[in-house]
PDB file of C-alpha atoms in Angstrom:
ATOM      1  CA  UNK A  27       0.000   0.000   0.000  1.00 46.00           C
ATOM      2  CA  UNK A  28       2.597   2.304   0.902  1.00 49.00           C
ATOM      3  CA  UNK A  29       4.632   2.441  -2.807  1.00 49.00           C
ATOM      4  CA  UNK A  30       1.195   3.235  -4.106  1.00 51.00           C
ATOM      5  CA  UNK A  31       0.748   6.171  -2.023  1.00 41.00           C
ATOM      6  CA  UNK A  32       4.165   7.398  -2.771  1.00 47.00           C
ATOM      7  CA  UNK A  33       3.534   6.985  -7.018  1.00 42.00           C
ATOM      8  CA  UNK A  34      -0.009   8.767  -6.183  1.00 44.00           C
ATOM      9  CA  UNK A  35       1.854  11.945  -4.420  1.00 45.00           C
ATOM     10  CA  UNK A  36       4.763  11.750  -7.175  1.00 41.00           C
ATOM     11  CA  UNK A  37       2.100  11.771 -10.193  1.00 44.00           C
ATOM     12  CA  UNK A  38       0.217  14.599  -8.200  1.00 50.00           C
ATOM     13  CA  UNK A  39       3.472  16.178  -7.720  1.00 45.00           C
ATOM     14  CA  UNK A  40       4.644  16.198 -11.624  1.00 50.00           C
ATOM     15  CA  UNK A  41       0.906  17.117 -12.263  1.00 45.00           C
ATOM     16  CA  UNK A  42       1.120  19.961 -10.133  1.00 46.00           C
ATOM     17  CA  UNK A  43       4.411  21.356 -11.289  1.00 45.00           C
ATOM     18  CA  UNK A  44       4.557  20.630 -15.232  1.00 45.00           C
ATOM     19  CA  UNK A  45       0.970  22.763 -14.712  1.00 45.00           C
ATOM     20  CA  UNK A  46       2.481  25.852 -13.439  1.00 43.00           C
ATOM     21  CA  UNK A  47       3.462  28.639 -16.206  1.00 40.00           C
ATOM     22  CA  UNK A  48       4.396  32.092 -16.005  1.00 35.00           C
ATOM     23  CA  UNK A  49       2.279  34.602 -17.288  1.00 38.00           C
ATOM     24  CA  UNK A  50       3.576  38.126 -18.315  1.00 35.00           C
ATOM     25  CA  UNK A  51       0.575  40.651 -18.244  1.00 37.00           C
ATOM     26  CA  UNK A  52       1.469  43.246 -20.716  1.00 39.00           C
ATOM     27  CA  UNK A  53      -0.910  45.453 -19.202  1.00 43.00           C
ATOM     28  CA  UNK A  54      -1.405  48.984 -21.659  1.00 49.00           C
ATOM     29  CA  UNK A  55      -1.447  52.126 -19.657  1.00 59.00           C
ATOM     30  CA  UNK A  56      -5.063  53.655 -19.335  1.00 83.00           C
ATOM     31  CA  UNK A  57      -3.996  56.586 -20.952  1.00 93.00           C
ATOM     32  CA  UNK A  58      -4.425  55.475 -24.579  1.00 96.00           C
ATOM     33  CA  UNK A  59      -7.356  56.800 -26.248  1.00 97.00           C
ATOM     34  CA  UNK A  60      -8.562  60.276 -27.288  1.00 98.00           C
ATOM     35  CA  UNK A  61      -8.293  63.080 -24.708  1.00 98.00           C
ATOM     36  CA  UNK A  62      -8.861  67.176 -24.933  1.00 98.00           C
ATOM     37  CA  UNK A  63      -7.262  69.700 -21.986  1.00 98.00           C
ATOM     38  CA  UNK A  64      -9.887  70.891 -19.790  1.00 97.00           C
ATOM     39  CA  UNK A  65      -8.544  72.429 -16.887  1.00 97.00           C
ATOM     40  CA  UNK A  66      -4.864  74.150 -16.706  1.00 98.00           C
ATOM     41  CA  UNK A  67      -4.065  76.030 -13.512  1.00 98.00           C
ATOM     42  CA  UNK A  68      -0.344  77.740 -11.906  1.00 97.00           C
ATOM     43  CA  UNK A  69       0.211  77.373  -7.822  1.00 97.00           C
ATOM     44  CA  UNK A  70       2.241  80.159  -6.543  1.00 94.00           C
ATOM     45  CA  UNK A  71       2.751  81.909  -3.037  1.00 92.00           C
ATOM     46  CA  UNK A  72      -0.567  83.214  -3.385  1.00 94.00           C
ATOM     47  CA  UNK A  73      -2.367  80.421  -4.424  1.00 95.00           C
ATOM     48  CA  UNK A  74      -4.062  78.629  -7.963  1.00 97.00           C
ATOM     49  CA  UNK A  75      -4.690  80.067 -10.726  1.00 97.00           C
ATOM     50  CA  UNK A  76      -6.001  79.712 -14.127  1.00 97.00           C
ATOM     51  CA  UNK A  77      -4.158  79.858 -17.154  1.00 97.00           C
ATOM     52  CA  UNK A  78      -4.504  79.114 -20.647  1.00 97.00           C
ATOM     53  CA  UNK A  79      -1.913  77.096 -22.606  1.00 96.00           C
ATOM     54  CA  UNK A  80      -2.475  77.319 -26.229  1.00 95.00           C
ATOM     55  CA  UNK A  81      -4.109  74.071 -26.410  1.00 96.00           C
ATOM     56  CA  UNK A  82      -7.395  73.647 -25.123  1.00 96.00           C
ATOM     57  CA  UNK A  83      -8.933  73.342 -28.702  1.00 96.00           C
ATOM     58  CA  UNK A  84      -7.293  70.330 -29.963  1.00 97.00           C
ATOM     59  CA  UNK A  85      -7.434  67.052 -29.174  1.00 98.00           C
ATOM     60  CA  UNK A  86      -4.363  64.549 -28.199  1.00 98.00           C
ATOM     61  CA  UNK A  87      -4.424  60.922 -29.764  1.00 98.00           C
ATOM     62  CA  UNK A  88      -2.458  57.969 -27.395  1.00 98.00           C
ATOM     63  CA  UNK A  89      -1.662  54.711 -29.483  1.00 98.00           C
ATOM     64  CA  UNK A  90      -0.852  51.761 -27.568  1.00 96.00           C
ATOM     65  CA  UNK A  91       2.566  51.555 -29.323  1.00 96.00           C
ATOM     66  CA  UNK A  92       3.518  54.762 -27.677  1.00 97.00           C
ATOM     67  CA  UNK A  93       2.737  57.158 -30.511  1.00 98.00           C
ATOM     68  CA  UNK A  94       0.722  60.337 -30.129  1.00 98.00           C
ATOM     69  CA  UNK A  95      -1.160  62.509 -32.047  1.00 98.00           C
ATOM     70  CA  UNK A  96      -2.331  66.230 -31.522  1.00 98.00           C
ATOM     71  CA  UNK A  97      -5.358  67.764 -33.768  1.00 98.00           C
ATOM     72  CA  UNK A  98      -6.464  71.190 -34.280  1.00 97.00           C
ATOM     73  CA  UNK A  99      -8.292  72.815 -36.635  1.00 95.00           C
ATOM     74  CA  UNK A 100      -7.220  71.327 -39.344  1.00 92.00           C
ATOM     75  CA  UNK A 101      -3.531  70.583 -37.795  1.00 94.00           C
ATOM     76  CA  UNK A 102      -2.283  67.573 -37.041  1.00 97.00           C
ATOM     77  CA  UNK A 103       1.220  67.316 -34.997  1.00 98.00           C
ATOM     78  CA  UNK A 104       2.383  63.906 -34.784  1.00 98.00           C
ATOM     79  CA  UNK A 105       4.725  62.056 -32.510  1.00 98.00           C
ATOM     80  CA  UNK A 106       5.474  59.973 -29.056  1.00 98.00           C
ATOM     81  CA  UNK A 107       4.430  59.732 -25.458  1.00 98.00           C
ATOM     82  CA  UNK A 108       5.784  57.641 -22.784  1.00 97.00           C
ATOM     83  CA  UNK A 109       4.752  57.022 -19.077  1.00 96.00           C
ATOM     84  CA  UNK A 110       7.741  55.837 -16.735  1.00 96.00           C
ATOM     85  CA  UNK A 111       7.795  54.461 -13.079  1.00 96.00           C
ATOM     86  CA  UNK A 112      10.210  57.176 -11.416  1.00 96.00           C
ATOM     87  CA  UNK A 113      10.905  57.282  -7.412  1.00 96.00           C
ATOM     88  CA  UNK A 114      11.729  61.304  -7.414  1.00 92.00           C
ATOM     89  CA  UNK A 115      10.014  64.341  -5.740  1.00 95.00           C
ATOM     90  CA  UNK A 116       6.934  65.362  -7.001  1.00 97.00           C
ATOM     91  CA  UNK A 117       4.007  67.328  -6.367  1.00 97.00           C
ATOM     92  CA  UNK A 118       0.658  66.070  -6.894  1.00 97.00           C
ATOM     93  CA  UNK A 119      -2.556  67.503  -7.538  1.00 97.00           C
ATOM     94  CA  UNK A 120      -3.344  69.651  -5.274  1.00 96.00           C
ATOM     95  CA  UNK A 121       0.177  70.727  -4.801  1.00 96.00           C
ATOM     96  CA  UNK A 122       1.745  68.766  -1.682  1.00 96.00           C
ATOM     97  CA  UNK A 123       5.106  67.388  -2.269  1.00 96.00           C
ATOM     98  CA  UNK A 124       6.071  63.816  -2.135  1.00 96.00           C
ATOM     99  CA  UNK A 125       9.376  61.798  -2.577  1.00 95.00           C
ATOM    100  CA  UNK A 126       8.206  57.945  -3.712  1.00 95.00           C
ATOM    101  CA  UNK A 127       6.864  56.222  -6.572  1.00 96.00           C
ATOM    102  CA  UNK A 128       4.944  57.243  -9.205  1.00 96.00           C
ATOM    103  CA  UNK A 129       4.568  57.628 -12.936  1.00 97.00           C
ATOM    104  CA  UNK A 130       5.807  60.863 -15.152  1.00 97.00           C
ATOM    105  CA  UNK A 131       4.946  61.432 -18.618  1.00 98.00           C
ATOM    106  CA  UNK A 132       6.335  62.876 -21.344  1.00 98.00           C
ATOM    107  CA  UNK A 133       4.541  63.966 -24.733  1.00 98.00           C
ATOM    108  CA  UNK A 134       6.464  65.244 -28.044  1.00 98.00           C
ATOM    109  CA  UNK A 135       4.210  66.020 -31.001  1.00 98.00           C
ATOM    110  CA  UNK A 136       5.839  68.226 -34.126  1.00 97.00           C
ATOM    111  CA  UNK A 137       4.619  68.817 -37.527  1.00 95.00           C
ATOM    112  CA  UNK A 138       5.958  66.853 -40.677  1.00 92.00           C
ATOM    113  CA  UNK A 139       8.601  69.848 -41.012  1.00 89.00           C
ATOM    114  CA  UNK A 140       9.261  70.425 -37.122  1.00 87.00           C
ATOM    115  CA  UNK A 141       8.332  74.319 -37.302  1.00 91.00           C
ATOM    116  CA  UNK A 142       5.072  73.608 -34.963  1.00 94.00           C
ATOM    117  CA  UNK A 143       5.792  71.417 -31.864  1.00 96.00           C
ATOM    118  CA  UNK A 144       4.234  70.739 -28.469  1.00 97.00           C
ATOM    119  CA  UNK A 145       6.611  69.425 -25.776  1.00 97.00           C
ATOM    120  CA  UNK A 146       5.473  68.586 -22.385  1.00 97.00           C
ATOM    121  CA  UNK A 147       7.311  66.702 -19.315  1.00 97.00           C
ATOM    122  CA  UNK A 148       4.968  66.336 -16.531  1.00 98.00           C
ATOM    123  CA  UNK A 149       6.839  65.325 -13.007  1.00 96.00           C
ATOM    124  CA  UNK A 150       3.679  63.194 -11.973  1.00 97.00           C
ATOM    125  CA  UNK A 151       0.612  61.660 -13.993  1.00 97.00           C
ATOM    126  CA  UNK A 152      -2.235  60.675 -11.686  1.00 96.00           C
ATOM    127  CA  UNK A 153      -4.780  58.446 -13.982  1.00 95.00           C
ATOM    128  CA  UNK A 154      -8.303  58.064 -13.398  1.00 94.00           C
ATOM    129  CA  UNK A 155     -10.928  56.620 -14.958  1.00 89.00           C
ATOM    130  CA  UNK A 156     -12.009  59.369 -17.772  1.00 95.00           C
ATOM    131  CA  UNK A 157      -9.582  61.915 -16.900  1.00 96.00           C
ATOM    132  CA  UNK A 158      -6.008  62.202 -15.944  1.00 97.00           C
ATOM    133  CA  UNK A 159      -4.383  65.162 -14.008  1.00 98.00           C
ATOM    134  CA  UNK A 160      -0.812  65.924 -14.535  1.00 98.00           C
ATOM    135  CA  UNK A 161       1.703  68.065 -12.594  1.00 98.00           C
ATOM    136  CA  UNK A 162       4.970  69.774 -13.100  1.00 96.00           C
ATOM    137  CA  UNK A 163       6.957  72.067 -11.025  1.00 96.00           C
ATOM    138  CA  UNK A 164       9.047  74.694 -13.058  1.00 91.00           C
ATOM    139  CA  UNK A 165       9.952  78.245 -12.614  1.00 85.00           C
ATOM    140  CA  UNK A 166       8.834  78.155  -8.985  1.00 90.00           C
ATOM    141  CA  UNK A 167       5.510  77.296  -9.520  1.00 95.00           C
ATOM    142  CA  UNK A 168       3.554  73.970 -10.012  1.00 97.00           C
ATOM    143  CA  UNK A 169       1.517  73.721 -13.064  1.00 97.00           C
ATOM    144  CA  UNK A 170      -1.740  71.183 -12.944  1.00 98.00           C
ATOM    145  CA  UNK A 171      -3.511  69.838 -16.136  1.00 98.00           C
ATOM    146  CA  UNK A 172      -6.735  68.027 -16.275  1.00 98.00           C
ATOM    147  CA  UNK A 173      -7.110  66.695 -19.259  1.00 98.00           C
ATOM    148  CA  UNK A 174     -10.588  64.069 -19.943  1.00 98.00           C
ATOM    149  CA  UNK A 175     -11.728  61.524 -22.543  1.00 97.00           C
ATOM    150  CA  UNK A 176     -12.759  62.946 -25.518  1.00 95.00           C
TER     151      UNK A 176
END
């Protein structure tokens, strides 16, 4: 009795192991998909305030493969985005300053001849469901964007 108990907890043994596989999730970044700027705002000494960037008309493209796309009127700027995993100061949202991880962005559209580009770096990328709000801190302010699904 007992060799057949030890050949059932081998075969269960082999079973269980030649079963187990690893799975990389290539999981895409919620951030692909067609979004507009809706909300841009400057912190200071004195507090937030609103400003307005240039490009609140057009709409940015995300591809999964990590290229962008910026429309306007009739424009189209074309180019890359990537969002990293940084450890690095930061301020979020509402402008409190942190030092652990989190995810930056970067976006570079141009035109075809590079005489019309837009080139942001954004220190921390907070993504939500159909928005995203990204902040930078430059020039001793912070700069917040809210951009949402278009």
């Amino acid at each position: 009795m007992k060799p057949i108990l030890r050949l059932t907890f081998l075969f269960i043994a082999i079973a269980s192991f030649s079963a187990c596989t690893k799975v990389v999730v290539d999981v895409q970044p919620a951030i692909t998909g067609s979004w507009v700027l809706t909300d841009a705002a400057h912190k200071d000494a004195y507090g937030w305030y609103a400003v307005n960037t240039g490009i609140e008309n057009g709409v940015f493209h995300f591809y999964n493969n990590g290229r962008a796309r910026y429309t306007e009127n009739g424009v189209t700027l074309e180019g890359t985005w990537t969002i990293r995993t940084i450890t690095d100061g930061y301020y979020d949202e509402f402008g409190v300053y942190f030092t652990n991880s989190h995810q930056d962005l970067s976006i570079h559209v141009s035109s075809y001849y590079g005489d019309d580009a837009i080139d942001m770096y954004f220190d921390n990328v907070k993504i939500y469901g159909n928005s995203f709000v990204a902040t930078n801190y430059a020039n001793n302010y912070i700069g917040r964007y809210r951009f949402s699904r278009y």
